Structure formats: structure tokens, C-alpha cells
Tab-separated table of N, CA and C and ligand atoms in Angstrom:
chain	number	residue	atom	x	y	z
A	1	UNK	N	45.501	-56.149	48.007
A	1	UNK	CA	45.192	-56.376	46.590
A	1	UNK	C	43.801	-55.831	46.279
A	2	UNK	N	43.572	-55.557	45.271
A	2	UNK	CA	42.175	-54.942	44.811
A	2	UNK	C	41.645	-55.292	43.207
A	3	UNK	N	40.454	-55.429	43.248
A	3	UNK	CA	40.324	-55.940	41.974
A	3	UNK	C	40.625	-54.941	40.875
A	4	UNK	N	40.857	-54.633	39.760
A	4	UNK	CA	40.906	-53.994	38.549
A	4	UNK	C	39.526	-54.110	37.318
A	5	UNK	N	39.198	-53.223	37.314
A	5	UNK	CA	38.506	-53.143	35.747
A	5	UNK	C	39.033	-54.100	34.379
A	6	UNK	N	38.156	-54.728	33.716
A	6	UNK	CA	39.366	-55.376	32.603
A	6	UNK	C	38.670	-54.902	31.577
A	7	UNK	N	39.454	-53.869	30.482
A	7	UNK	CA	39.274	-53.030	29.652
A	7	UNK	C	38.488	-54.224	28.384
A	8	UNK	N	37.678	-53.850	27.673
A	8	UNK	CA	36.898	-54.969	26.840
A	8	UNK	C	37.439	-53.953	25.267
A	9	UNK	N	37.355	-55.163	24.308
A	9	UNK	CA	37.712	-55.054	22.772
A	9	UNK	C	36.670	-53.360	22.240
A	10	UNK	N	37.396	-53.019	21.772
A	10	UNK	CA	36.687	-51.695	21.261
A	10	UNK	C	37.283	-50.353	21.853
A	11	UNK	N	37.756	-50.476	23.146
A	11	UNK	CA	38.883	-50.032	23.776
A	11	UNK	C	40.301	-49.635	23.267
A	12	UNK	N	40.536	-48.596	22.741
A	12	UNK	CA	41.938	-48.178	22.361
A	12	UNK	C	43.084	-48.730	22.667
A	13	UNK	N	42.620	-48.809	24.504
A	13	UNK	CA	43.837	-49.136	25.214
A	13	UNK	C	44.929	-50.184	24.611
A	14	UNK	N	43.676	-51.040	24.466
A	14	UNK	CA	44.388	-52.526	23.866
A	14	UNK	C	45.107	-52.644	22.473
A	15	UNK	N	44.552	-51.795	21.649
A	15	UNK	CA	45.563	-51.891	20.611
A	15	UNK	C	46.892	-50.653	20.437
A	16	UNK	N	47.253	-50.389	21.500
A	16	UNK	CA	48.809	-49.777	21.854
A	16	UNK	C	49.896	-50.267	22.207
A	17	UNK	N	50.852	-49.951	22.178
A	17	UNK	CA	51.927	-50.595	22.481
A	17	UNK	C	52.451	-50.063	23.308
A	18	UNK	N	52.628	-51.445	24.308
A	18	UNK	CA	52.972	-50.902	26.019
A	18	UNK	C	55.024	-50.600	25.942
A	19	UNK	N	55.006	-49.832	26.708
A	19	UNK	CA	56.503	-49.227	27.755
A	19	UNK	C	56.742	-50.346	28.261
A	20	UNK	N	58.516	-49.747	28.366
A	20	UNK	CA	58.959	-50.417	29.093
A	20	UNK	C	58.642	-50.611	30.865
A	21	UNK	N	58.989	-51.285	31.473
A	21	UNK	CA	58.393	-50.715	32.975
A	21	UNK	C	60.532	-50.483	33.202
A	22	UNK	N	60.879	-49.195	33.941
A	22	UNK	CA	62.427	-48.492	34.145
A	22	UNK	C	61.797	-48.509	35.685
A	23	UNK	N	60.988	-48.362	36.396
A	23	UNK	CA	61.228	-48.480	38.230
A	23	UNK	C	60.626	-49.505	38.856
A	24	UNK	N	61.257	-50.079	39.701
A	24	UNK	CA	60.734	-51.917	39.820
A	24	UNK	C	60.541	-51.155	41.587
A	25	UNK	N	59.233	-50.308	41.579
A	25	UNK	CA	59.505	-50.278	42.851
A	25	UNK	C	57.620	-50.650	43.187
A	26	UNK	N	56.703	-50.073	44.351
A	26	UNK	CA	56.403	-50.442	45.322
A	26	UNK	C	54.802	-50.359	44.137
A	27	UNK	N	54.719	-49.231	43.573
A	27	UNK	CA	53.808	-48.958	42.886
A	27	UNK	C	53.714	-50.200	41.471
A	28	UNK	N	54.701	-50.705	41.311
A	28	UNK	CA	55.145	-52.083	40.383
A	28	UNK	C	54.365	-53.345	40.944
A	29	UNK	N	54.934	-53.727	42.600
A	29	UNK	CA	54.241	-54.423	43.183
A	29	UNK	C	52.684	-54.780	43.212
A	30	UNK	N	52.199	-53.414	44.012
A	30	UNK	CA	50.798	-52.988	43.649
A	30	UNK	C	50.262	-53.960	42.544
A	31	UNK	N	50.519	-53.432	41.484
A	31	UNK	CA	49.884	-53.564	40.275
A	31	UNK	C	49.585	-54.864	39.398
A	32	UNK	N	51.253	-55.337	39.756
A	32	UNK	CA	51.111	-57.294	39.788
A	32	UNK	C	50.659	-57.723	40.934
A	33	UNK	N	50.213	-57.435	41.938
A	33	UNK	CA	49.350	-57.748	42.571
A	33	UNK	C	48.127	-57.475	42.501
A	34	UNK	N	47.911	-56.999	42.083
A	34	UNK	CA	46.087	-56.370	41.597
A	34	UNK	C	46.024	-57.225	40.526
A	35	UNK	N	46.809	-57.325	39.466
A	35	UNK	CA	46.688	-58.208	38.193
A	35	UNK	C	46.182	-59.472	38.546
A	36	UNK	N	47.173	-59.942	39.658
A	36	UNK	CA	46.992	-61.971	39.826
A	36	UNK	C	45.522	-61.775	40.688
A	37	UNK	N	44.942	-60.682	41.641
A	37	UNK	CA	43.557	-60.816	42.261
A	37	UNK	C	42.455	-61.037	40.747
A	38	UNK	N	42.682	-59.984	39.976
A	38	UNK	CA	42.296	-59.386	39.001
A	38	UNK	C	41.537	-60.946	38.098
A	39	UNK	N	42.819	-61.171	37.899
A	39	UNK	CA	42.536	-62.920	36.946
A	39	UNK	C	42.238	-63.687	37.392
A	40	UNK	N	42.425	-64.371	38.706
A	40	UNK	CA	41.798	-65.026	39.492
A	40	UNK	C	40.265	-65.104	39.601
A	41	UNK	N	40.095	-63.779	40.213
A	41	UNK	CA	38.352	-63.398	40.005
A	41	UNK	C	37.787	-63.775	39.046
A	42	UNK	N	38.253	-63.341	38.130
A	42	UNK	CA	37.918	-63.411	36.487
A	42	UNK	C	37.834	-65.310	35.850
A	43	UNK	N	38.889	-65.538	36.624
A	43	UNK	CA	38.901	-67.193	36.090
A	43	UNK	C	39.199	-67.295	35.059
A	44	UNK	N	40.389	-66.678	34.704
A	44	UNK	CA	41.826	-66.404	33.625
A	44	UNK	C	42.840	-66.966	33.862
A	45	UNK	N	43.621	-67.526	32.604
A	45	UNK	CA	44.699	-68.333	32.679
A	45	UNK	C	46.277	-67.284	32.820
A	46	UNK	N	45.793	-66.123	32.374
A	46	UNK	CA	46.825	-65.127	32.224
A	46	UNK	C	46.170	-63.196	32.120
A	47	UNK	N	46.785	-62.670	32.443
A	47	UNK	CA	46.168	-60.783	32.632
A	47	UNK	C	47.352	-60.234	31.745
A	48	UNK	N	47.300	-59.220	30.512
A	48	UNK	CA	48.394	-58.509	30.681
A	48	UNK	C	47.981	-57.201	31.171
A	49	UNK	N	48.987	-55.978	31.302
A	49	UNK	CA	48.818	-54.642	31.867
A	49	UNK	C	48.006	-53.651	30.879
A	50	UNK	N	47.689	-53.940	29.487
A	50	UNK	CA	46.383	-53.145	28.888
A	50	UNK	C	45.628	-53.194	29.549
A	51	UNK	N	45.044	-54.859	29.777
A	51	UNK	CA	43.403	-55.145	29.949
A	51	UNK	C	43.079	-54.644	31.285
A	52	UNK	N	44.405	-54.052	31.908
A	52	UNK	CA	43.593	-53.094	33.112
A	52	UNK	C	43.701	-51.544	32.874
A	53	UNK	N	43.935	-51.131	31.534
A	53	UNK	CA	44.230	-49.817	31.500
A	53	UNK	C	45.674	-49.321	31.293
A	54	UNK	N	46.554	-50.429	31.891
A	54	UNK	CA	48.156	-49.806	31.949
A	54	UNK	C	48.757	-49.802	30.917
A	55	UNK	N	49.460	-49.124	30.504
A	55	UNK	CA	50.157	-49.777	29.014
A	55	UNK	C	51.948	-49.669	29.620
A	56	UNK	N	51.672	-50.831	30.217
A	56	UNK	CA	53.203	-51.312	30.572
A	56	UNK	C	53.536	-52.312	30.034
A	57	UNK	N	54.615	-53.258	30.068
A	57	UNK	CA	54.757	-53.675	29.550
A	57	UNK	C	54.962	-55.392	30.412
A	58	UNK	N	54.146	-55.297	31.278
A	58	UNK	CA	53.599	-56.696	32.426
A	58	UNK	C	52.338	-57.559	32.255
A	59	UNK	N	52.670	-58.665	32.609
A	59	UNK	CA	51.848	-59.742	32.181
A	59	UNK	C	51.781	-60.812	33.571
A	60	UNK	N	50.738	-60.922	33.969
A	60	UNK	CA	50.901	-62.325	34.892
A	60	UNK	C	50.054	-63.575	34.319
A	61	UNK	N	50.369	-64.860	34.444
A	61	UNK	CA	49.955	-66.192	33.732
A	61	UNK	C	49.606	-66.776	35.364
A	62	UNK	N	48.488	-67.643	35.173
A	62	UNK	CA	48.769	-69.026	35.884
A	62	UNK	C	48.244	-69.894	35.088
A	63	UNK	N	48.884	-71.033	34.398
A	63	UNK	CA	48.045	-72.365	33.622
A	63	UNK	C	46.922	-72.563	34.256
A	64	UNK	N	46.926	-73.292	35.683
A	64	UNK	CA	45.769	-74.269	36.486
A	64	UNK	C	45.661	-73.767	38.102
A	65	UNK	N	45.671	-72.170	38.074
A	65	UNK	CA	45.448	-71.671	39.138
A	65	UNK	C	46.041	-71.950	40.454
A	66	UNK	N	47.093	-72.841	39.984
A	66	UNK	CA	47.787	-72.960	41.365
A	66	UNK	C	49.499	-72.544	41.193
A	67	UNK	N	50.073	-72.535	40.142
A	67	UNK	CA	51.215	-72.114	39.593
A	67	UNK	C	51.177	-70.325	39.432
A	68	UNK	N	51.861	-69.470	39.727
A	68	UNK	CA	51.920	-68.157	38.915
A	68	UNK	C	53.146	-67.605	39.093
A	69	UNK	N	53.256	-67.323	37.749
A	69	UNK	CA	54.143	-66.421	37.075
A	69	UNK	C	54.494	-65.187	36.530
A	70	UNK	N	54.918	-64.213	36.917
A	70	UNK	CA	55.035	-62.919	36.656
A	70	UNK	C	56.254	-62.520	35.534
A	71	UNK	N	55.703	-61.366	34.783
A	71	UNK	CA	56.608	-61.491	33.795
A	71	UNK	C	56.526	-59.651	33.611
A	72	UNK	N	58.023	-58.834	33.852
A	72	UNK	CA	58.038	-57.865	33.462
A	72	UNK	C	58.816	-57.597	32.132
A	73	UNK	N	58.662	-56.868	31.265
A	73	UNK	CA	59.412	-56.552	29.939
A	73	UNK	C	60.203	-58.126	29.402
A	74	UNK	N	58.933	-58.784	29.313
A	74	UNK	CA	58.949	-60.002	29.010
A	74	UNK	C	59.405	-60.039	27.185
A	75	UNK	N	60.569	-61.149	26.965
A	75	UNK	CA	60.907	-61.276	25.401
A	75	UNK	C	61.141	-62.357	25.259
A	76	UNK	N	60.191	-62.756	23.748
A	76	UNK	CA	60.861	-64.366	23.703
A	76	UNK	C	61.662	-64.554	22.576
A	77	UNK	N	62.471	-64.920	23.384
A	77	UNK	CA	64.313	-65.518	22.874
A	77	UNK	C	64.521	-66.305	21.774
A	78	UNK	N	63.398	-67.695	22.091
A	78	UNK	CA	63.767	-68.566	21.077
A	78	UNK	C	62.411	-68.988	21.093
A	79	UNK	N	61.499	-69.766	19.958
A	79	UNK	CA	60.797	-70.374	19.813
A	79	UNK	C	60.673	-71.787	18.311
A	80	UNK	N	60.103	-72.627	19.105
A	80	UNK	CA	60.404	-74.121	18.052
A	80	UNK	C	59.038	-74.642	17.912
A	81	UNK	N	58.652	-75.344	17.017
A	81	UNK	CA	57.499	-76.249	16.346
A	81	UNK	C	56.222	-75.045	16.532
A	82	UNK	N	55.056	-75.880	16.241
A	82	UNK	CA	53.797	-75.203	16.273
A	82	UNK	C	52.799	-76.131	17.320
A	83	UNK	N	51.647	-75.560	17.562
A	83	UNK	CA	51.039	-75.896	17.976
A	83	UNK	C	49.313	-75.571	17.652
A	84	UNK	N	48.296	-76.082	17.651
A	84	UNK	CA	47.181	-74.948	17.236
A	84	UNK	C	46.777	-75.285	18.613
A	85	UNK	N	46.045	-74.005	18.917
A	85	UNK	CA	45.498	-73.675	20.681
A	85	UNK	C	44.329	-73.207	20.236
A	86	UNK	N	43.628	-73.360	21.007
A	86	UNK	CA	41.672	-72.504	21.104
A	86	UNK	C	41.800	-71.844	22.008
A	87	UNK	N	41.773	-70.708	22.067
A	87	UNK	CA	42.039	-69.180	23.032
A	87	UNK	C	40.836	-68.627	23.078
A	88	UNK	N	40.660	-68.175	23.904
A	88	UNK	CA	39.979	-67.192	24.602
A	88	UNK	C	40.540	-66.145	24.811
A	89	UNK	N	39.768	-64.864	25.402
A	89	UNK	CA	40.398	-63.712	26.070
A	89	UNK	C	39.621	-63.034	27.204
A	90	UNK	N	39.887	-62.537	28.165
A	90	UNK	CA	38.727	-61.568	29.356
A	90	UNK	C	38.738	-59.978	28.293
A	91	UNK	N	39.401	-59.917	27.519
A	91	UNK	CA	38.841	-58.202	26.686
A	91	UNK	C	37.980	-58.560	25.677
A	92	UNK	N	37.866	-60.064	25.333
A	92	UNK	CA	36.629	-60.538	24.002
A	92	UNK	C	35.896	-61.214	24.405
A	93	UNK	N	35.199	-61.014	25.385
A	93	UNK	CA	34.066	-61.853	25.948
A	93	UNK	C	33.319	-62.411	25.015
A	94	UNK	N	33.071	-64.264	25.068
A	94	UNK	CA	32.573	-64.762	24.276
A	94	UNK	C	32.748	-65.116	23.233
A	95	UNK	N	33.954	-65.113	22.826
A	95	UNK	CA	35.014	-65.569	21.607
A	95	UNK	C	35.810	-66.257	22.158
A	96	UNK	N	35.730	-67.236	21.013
A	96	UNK	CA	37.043	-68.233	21.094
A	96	UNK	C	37.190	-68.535	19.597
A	97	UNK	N	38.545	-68.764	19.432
A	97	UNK	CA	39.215	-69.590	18.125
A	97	UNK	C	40.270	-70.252	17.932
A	98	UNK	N	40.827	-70.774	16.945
A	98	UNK	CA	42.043	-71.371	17.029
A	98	UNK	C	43.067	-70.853	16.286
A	99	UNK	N	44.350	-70.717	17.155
A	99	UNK	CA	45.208	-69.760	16.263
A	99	UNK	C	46.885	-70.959	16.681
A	100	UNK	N	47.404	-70.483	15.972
A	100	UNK	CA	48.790	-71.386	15.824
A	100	UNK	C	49.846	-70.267	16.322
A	101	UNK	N	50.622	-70.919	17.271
A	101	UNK	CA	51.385	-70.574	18.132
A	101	UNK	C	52.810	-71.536	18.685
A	102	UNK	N	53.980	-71.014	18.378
A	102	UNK	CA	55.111	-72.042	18.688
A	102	UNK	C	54.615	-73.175	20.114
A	103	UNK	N	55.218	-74.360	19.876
A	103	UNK	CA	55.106	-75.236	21.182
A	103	UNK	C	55.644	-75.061	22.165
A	104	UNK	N	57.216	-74.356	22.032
A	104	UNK	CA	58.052	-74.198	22.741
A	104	UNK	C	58.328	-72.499	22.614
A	105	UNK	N	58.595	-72.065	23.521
A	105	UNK	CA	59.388	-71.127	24.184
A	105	UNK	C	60.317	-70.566	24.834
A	106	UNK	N	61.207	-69.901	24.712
A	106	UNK	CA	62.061	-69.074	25.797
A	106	UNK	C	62.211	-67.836	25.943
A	107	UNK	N	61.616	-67.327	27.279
A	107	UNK	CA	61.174	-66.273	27.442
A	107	UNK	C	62.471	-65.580	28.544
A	108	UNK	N	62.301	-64.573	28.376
A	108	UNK	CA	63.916	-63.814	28.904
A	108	UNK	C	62.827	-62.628	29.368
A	109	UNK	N	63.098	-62.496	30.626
A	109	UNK	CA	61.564	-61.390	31.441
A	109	UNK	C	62.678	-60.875	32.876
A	110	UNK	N	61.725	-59.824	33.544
A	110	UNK	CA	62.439	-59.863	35.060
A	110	UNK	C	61.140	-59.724	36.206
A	111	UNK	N	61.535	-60.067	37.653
A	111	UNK	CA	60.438	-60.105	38.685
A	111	UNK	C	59.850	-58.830	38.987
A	112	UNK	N	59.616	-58.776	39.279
A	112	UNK	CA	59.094	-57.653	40.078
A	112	UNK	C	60.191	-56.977	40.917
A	113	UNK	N	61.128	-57.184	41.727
A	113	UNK	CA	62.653	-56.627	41.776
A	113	UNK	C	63.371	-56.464	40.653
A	114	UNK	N	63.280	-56.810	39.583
A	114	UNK	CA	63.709	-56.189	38.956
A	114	UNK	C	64.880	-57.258	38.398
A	115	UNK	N	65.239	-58.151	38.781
A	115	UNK	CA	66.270	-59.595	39.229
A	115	UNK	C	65.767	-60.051	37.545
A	116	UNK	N	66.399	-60.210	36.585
A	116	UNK	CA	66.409	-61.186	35.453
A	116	UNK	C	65.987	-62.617	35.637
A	117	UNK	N	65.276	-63.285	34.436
A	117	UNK	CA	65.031	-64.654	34.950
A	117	UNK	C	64.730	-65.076	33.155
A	118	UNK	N	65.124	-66.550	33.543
A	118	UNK	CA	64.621	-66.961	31.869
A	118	UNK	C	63.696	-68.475	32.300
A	119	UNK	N	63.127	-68.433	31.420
A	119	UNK	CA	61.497	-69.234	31.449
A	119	UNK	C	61.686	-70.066	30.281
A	120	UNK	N	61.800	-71.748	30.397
A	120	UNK	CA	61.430	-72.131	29.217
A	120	UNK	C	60.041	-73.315	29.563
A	121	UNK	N	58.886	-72.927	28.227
A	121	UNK	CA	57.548	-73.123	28.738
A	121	UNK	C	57.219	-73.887	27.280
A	122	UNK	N	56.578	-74.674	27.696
A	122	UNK	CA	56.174	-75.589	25.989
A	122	UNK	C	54.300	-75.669	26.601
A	123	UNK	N	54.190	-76.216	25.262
A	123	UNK	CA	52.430	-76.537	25.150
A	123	UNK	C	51.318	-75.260	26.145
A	124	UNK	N	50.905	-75.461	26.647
A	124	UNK	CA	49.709	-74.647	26.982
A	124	UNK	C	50.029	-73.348	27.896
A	125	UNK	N	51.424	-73.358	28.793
A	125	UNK	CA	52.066	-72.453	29.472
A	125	UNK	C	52.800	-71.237	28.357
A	126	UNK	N	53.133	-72.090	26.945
A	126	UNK	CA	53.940	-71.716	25.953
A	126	UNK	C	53.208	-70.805	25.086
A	127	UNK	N	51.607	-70.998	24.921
A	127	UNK	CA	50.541	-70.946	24.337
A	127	UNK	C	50.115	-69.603	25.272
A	128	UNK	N	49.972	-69.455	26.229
A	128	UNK	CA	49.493	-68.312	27.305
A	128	UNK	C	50.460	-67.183	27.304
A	129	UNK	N	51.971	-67.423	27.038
A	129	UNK	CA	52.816	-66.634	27.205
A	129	UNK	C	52.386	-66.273	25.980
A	130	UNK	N	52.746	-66.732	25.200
A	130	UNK	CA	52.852	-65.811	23.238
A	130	UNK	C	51.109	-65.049	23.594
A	131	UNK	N	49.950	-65.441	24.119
A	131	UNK	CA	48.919	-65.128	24.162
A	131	UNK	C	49.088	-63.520	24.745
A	132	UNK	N	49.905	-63.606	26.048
A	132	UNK	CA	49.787	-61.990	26.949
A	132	UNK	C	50.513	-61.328	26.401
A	133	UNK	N	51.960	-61.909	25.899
A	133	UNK	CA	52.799	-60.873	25.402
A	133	UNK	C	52.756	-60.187	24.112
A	134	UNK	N	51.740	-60.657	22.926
A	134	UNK	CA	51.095	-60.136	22.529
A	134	UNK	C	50.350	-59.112	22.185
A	135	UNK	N	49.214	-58.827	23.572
A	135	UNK	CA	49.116	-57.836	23.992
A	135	UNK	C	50.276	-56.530	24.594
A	136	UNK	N	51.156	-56.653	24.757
A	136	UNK	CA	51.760	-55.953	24.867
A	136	UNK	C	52.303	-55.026	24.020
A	137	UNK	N	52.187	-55.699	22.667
A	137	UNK	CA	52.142	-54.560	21.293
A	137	UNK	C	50.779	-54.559	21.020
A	138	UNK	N	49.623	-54.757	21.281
A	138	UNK	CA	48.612	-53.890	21.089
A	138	UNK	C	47.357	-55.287	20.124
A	139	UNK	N	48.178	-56.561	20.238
A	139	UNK	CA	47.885	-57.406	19.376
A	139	UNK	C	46.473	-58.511	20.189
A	140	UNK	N	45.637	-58.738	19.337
A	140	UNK	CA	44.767	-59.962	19.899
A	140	UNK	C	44.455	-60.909	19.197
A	141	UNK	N	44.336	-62.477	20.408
A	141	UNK	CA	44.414	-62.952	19.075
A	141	UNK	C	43.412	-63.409	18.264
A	142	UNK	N	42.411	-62.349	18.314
A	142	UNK	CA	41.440	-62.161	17.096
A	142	UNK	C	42.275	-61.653	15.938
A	143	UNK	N	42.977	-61.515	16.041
A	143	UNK	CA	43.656	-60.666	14.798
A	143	UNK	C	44.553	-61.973	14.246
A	144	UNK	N	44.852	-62.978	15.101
A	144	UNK	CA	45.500	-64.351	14.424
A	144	UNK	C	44.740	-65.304	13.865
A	145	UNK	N	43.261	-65.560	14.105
A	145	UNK	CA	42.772	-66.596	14.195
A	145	UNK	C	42.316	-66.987	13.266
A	146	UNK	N	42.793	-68.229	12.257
A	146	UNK	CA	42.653	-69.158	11.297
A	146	UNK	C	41.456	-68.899	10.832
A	147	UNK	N	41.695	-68.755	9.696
A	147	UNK	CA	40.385	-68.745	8.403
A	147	UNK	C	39.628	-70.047	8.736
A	148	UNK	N	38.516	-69.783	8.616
A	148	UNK	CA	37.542	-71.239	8.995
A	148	UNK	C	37.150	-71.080	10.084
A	149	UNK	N	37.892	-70.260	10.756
A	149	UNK	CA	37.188	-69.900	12.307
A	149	UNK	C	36.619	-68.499	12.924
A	150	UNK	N	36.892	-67.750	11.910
A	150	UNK	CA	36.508	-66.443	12.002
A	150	UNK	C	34.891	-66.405	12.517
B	201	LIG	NI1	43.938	-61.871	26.202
């Protein structure tokens, strides 16, 4: 594993919209593995594949650093109620705000083999997912965050 660069706001990268990932092979691995070193270091709840440069379409989460979850061409299926969350980001250093985000989730993603899997995640796991996948169209959520908090 090796650490990654994490691309900061002002950066193009981040407001693009990532690919699909079509080869679930060794160079795939790699990369979600560099991601989870990546966030860890960092002392992040979640990485997607911009904030290292990639514009794929991968995301890894851990809530409380001991859980992790990988998510390729991650989509969410269904979502119910609201929630307001205070977010952070590692590409907006030094920002935080509060933005409203479903409670619940169901997320329809595949592993790193490539194997389908569905995820259903409420409150702060629920909150991290809508947070990375996000990024994956190019979105931050400075661009959500409630009037009054700007
Ligand atoms: Ni972020």
C-alpha cells in the first residue's frame, strides 16, 4: 500500500465526473488499497477516487476506523427521511457545515472482484456514503451547505 496525494478544492479534478471502473483487476486492487492507507493517514471517515487524482468511479468509507467498506460504481437505490450532518472534507481543509442528507440508504455497488453487493446504511454511515458518492459527479458538499452556514 502507499500513500496517495489528496487533491485540495481549486483542483479541476474534483469537479468532474468520474467513469465507470469496466476491469476489476489487479491495478483496481492497488488503488483501493492505496485509498483505505490514504484515509487512514489522513484520519478520514471516507476517500473517493478524485481526491487522489482518479476519476473513477470508487469510494472507500470507514465510520470509526475499524469497519471498512469499499464501494465500486456505487448507486443509491432507495433513500428515506432526512437528516442534517456537519461534514467535513480532506479536499476543503478547514471547512465544515451542515448540509441535509437522507437518513437512510440503499446502496447497490460491487467489490473489488467485481461480485455485486447491496448496502443498507442509515445515520452517519448513510451520511458518508451520499458524502463520497457525490464526489463522484464532481459534487462537494460545499456546494450543499445550508444558508446560515455558508
Ligand atoms: Ni469529501
Amino acid at each position: 500500500m502507499a500513500r496517495r496525494m489528496i487533491v485540495k478544492l481549486g483542483d479541476e479534478v474534483l469537479r468532474k465526473k468520474c467513469s465507470e471502473v469496466t476491469d476489476f483487476d489487479a491495478k483496481l486492487a492497488t488503488l483501493l488499497d492505496d485509498m483505505k492507507e490514504t484515509m487512514i493517514l489522513a484520519d478520514g471517515v471516507g476517500l473517493a477516487a478524485p481526491q487522489v487524482g482518479m476519476l473513477k468511479r470508487i469510494a472507500v468509507i470507514s465510520p470509526d476506523g475499524e469497519e471498512f467498506y469499499e464501494f465500486v460504481n456505487p448507486v443509491i437505490t432507495k433513500s428515506s427521511g432526512k437528516q442534517i450532518c456537519r461534514e467535513g472534507c480532506l479536499s476543503v481543509p478547514g471547512v465544515s457545515g451542515e448540509v441535509e442528507r437522507p437518513k437512510k440508504v440503499e446502496v447497490k455497488a460491487y467489490d473489488r472482484h467485481g461480485k455485486p453487493f447491496v448496502l443498507k446504511a442509515e445515520g452517519f454511515l448513510a451520511n458518508i456514503c451520499c458524502h463520497e458518492f457525490d464526489h463522484l459527479d464532481g459534487t462537494l458538499f460545499i456546494d450543499k451547505m445550508l444558508p446560515g452556514d455558508r
